[in-house]
Structure formats: structure tokens, C-alpha cells
Tab-separated table of C-alpha atoms and ligand atoms in Angstrom:
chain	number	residue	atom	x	y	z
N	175	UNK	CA	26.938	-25.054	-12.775
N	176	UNK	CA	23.839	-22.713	-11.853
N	177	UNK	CA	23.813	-19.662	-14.285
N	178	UNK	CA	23.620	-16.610	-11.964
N	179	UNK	CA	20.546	-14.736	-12.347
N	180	UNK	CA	20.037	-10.579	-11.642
N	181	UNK	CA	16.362	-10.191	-11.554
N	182	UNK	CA	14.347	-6.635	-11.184
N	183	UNK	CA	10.788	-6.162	-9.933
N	184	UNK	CA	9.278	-2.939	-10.785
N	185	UNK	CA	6.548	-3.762	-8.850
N	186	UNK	CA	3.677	-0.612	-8.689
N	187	UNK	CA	6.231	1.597	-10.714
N	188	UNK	CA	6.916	2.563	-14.377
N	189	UNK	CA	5.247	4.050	-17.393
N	190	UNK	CA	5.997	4.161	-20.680
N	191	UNK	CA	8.669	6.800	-19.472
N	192	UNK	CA	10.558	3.965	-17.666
N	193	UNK	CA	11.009	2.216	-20.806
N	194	UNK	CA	14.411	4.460	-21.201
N	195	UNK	CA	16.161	2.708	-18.375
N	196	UNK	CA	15.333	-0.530	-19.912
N	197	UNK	CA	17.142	0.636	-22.987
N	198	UNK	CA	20.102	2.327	-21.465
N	199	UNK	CA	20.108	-1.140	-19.110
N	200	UNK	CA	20.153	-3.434	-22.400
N	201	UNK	CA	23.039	-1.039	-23.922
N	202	UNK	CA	25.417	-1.724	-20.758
N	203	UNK	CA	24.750	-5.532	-21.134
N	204	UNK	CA	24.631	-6.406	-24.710
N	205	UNK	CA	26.578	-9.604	-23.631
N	206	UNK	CA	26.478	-10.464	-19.691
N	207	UNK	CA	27.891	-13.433	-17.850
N	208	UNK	CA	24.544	-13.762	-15.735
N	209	UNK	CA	21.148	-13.877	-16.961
N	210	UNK	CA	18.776	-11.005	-16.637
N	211	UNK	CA	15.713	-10.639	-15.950
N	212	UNK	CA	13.322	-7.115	-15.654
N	213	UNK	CA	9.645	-7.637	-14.456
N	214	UNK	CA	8.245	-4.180	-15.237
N	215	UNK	CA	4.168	-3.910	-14.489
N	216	UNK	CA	1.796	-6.021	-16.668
N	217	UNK	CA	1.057	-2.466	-18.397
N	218	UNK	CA	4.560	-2.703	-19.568
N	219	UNK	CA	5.207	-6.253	-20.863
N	220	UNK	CA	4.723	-5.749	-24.710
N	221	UNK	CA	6.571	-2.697	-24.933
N	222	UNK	CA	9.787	-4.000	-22.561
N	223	UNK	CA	10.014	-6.735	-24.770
N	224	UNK	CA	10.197	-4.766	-27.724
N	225	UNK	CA	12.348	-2.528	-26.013
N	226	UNK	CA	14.633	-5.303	-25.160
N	227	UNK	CA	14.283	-7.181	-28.475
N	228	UNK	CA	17.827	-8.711	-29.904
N	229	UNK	CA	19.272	-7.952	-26.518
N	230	UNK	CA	20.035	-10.358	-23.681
N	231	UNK	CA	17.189	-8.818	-20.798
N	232	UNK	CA	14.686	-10.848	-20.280
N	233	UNK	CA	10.894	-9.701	-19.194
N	234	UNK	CA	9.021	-10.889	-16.963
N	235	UNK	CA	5.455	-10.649	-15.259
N	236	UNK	CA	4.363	-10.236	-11.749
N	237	UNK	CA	1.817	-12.441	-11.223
N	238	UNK	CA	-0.834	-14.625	-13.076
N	239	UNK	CA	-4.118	-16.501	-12.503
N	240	UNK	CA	-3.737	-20.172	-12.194
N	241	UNK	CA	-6.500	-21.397	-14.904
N	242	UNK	CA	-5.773	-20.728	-18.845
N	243	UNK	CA	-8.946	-18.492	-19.184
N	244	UNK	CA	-12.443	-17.646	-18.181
N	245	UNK	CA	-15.051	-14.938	-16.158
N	246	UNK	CA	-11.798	-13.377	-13.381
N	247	UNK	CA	-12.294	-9.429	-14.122
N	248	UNK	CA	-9.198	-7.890	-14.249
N	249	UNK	CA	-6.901	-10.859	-14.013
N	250	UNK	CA	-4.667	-12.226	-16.714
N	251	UNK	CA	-3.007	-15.531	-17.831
N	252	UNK	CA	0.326	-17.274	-18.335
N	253	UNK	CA	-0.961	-17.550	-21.767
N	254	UNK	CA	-1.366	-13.749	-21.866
N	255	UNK	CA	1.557	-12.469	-20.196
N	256	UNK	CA	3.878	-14.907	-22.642
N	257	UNK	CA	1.830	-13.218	-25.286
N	258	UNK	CA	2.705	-10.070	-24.357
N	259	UNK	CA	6.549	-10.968	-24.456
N	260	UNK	CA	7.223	-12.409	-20.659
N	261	UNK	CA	9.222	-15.545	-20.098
N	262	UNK	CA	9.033	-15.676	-16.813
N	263	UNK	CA	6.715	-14.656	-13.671
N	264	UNK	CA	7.172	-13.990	-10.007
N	265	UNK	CA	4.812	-15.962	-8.041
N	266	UNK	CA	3.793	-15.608	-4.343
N	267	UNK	CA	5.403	-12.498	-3.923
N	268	UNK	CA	5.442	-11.390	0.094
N	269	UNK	CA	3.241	-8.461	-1.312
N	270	UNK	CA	0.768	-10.707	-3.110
N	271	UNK	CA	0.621	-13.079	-0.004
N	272	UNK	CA	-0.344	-10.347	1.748
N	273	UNK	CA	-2.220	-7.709	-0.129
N	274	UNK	CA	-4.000	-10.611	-1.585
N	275	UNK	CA	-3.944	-13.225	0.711
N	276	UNK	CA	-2.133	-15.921	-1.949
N	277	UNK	CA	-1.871	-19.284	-0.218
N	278	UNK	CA	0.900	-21.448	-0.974
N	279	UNK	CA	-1.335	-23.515	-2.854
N	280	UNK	CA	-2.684	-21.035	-4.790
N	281	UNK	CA	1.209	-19.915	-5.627
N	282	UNK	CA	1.610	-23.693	-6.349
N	283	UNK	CA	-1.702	-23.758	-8.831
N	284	UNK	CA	0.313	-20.809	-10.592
N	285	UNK	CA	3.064	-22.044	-11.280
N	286	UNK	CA	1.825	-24.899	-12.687
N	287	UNK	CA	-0.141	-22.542	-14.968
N	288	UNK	CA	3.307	-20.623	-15.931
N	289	UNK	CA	5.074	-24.361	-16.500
N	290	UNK	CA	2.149	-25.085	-18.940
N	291	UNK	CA	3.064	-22.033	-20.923
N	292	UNK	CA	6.643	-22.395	-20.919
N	293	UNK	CA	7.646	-19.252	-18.063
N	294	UNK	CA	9.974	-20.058	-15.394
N	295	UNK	CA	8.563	-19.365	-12.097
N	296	UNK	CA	10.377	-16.949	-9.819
N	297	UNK	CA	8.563	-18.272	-6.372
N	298	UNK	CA	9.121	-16.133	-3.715
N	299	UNK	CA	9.472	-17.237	-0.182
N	300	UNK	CA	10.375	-15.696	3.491
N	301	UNK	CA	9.706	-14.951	7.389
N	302	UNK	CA	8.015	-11.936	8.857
N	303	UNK	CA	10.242	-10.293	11.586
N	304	UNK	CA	7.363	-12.048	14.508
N	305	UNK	CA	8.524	-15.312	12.745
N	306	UNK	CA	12.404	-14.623	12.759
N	307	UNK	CA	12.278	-13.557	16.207
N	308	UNK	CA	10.093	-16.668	17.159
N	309	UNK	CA	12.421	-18.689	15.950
N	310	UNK	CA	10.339	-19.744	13.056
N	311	UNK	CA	12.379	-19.048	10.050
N	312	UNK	CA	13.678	-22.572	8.570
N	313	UNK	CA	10.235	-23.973	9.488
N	314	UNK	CA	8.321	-21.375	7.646
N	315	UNK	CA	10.388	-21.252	4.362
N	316	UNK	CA	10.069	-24.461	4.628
N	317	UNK	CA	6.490	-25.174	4.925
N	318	UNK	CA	6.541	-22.464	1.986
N	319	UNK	CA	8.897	-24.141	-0.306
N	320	UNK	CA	7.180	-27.991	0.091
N	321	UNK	CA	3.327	-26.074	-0.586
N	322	UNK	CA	4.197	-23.810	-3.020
N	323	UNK	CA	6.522	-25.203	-5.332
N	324	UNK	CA	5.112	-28.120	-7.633
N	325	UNK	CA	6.001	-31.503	-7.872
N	326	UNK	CA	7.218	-30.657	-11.479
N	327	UNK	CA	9.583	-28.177	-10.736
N	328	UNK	CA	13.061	-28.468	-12.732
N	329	UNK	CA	16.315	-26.429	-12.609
N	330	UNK	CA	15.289	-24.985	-16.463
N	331	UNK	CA	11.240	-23.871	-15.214
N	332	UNK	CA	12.115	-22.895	-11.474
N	333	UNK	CA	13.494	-20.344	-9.906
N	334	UNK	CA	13.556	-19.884	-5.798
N	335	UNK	CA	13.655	-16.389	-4.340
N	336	UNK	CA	13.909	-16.316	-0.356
N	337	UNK	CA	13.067	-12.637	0.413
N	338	UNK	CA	12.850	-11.765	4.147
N	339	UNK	CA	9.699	-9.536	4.717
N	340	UNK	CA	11.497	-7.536	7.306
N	341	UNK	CA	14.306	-6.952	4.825
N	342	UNK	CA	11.838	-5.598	1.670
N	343	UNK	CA	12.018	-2.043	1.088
N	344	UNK	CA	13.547	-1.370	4.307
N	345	UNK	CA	17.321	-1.518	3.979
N	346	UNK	CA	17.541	-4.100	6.742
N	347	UNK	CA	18.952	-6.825	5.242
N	348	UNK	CA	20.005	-10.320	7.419
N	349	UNK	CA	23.280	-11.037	8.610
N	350	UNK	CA	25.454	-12.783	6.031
N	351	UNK	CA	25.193	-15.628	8.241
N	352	UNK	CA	21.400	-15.692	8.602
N	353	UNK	CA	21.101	-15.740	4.721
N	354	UNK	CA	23.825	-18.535	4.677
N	355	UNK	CA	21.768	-20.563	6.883
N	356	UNK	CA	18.508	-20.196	4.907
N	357	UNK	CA	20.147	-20.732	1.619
N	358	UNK	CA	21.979	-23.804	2.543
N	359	UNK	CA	18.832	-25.336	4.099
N	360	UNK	CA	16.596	-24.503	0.848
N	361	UNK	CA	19.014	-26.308	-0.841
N	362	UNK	CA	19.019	-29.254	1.359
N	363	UNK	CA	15.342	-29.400	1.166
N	364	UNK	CA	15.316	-29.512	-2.483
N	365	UNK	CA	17.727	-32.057	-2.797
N	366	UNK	CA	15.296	-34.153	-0.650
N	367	UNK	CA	12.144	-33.734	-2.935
N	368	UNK	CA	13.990	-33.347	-6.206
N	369	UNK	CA	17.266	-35.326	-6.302
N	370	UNK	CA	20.757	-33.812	-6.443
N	371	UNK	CA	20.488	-33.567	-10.340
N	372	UNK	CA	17.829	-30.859	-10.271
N	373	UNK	CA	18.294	-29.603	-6.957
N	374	UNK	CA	21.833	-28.332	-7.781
N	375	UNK	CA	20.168	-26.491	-10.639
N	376	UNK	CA	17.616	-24.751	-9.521
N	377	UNK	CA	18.970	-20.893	-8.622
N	378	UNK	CA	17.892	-19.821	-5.258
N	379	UNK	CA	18.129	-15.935	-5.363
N	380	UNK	CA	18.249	-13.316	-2.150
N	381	UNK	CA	15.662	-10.256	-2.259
N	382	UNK	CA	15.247	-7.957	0.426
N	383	UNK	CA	17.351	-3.932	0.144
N	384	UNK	CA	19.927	-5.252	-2.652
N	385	UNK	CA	22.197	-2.169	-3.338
N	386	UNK	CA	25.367	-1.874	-4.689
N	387	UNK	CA	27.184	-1.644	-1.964
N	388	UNK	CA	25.658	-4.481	-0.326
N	389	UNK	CA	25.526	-7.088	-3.235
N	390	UNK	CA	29.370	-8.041	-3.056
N	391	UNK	CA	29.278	-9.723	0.168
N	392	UNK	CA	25.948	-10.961	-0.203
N	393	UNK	CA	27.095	-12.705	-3.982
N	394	UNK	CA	29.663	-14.170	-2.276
N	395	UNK	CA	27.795	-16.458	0.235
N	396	UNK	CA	27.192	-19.914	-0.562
N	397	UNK	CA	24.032	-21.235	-2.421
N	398	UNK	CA	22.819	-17.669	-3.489
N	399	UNK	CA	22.810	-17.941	-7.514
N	400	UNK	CA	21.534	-14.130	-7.678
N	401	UNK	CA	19.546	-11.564	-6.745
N	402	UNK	CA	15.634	-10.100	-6.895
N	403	UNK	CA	16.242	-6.890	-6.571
N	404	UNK	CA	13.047	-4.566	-6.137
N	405	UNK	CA	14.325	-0.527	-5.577
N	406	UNK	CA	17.343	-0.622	-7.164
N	407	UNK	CA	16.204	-1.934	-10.283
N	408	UNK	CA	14.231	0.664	-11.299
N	409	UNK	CA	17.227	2.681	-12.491
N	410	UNK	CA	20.030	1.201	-14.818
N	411	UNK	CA	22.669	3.324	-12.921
N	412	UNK	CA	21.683	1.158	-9.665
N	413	UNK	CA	20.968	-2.085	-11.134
N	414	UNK	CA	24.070	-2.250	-13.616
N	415	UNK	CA	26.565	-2.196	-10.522
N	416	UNK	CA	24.447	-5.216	-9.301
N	417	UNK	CA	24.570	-6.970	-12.829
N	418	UNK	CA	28.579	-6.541	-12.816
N	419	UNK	CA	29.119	-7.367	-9.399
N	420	UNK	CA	27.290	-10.501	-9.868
N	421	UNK	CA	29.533	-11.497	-12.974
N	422	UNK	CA	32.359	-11.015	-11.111
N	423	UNK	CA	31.439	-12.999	-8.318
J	258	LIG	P1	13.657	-4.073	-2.348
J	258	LIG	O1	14.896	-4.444	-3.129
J	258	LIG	O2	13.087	-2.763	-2.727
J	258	LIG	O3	13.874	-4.256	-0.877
J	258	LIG	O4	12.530	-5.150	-2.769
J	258	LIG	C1	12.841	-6.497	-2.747
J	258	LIG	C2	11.725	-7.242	-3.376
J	258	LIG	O5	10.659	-7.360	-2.831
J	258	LIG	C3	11.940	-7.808	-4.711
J	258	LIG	O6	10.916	-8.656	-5.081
């Protein structure tokens, strides 16, 4: 069966200050059920890892550029960020699609610059409100999932996260029913391109104002393997509650 997976973005926040939490986090998990995974700012990715070293967190990166090396000012690798101790990246980010206009084939180009350098790709997917209320949903995550995700993905290298934009930082979250439906069909779709035998393994996760109190019901719908988790990650006393409600799922 699919592993469940707690993930954190830090997005724009952290210093060097924020490298406590980390700690305190790794102390209340020195063995968990799920895997977990912290994407702190690239700032932060040499000194999480140390900070996490011989525990079971796992850092990750935010972003990367989709070629190995070359003349892109202020950009980094794959190479780089699994240099600097990351294992994993979030790709296509609602927040990168927008701030920076990502297309899903430039999200697809990065991930199969993170595959080359052994990260799993967390590829992030989801409808603006206009689109929900148009109806749109299944057709954009859709369109979203067959452009950005490459032909190579695999259950051990990919990881899916459908994240409403409506629901991000807002404390709107879909009906349990609405992230049911979503889940279910990004699952069917991936069992058409990939097969059953790495379609049942690739974790789709929810993101979009997990708390605490809201991550019980939402762990218990079918098809959602875990959670990226942006606000409440930043803090170990908000994330941890997460973590163990998602082991006891
Ligand atoms: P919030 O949990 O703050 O809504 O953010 C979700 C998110 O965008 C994670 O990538």
C-alpha cells in the first residue's frame, strides 16, 4: 500500500531562527508511521538537513530550473538543491504558476530535471474558484496532470498534490465530497496513462487550509495518501497534530 506522506511548505518564511521547529518537529517523530517531508526556503536547505540529520524528516526544495546548469541569474538546479541536502521538490506550485507564469510544460521539463537527480517531484495541481464555479474542475486538473507530469513518472519519483487555489491560505477548504471526487478521478486518470501497478502507488496528497482540526475528516476520504500543508507547518505544535492524525488514519 501507498505510504502516507505529511508534507510542509514554508514557502516565503523562515530563517535560520526557524530551524528550532525543525528540531523540536524531528524530536516528536524520531520514528513515524508516515513519511515526512519539510520544504523550508532554498536559503534553508543545507542547514534543515543538518538539522534533521539521523532523523526521519525529510527536506525538500521549492522549485528548480529544468536544465542541469548554465547563464539563469538567480536560479538553481536539481543538482544543487540535492547538494544542498533536498530529496525532493515541489513543482508547479499554484504560486509559481502564477507569480511566474510556469506552464505545465515547463513543470513537466522540471520534473524531469528532479527525476535525473534522484528527487521525487511533489507536482502540484488545482482550479481557481472562476474554474470551480464554471464547472471546470475535473477538466482542468486534468489537462494539468496529462501536461505536467512526465511520461516517466513512477510511484517511488512522483508525488501528486491537488491544491484548490481558492482553498490556499484562506481556510476555505472543499467539501469532503468535492475532494472525494477530484481524488478519485486523479486516480482514474493515472491508472489510464500509467497502469494499475504504478498508478496505485503514486500518493496523491490534499493542500489547501490543512489544520488540525480539519485533517481527520479530510485523512479519512478515499485516495488522499496525505497532506501539503503550507501555514500550519511552520510550527511543530501545528504540524505534529497533522503528522499523528495522519498515522492514525
Ligand atoms: P495553506 O496550508 O497555508 O493553505 O497552504 C497550502 C499550500 O499552498 C501548500 O503548498
Amino acid at each position: 500500500m501507498r505510504r502516507k506522506l505529511a508534507a510542509g511548505n514554508w514557502k516565503m518564511n523562515g530563517t535560520g531562527a526557524s530551524l528550532a521547529e525543525l528540531a523540536d518537529l524531528g524530536e516528536r517523530h524520531a520514528d513515524p508511521a508516515v513519511d515526512i517531508l519539510i520544504c523550508p526556503p532554498a536559503t534553508l536547505l543545507s542547514r534543515a538537513a543538518e538539522a534533521v540529520q539521523g532523523g526521519a524528516i525529510a527536506i525538500g526544495a521549492q522549485d528548480c530550473h529544468a536544465e542541469a546548469a548554465g547563464a539563469h541569474t538567480g536560479d538553481l538546479s536539481a543538482a544543487m538543491l540535492k547538494d544542498a541536502g533536498a530529496s525532493a521538490v515541489i513543482l508547479g506550485h499554484s504560486e509559481r504558476r502564477a507569480d511566474h507564469s510556469e506552464s505545465d510544460a515547463q513543470v513537466r521539463a522540471k520534473a524531469e530535471a528532479a527525476f535525473a537527480e534522484d528527487l521525487i517531484a511533489v507536482i502540484c495541481l488545482g482550479e481557481t474558484l472562476e474554474q470551480r464555479e464554471a464547472g471546470e474542475t475535473l477538466k482542468i486538473v486534468g489537462d494539468q496532470l496529462a501536461a505536467s507530469v512526465p511520461d516517466s513518472a513512477t510511484a517511488a519519483n512522483t508525488v501528486i498534490a491537488y491544491e484548490p487555489v481558492w482553498a490556499i491560505g484562506t481556510g476555505k477548504v472543499p467539501t469532503l465530497e468535492q475532494i472525494g471526487e477530484v481524488h478519485n478521478f486523479l486516480r482514474t486518470e493515472l491508472v489510464h496513462r500509467f497502469g494499475a501497478e504504478i498508478a496505485d502507488g503514486i500518493r496523491l496528497l490534499y493542500g489547501g487550509s490543512v489544520k488540525p482540526g480539519n485533517a481527520g475528516e479530510i485523512f479519512a476520504v478515499a485516495n488522499v495518501d496525505g497532506a501539503l500543508v503550507g501555514g500550519a507547518s511552520l510550527k511543530a505544535a501545528d504540524f505534529s497534530p497533522i503528522i499523528e492524525t495522519l498515522e492514525n488514519a
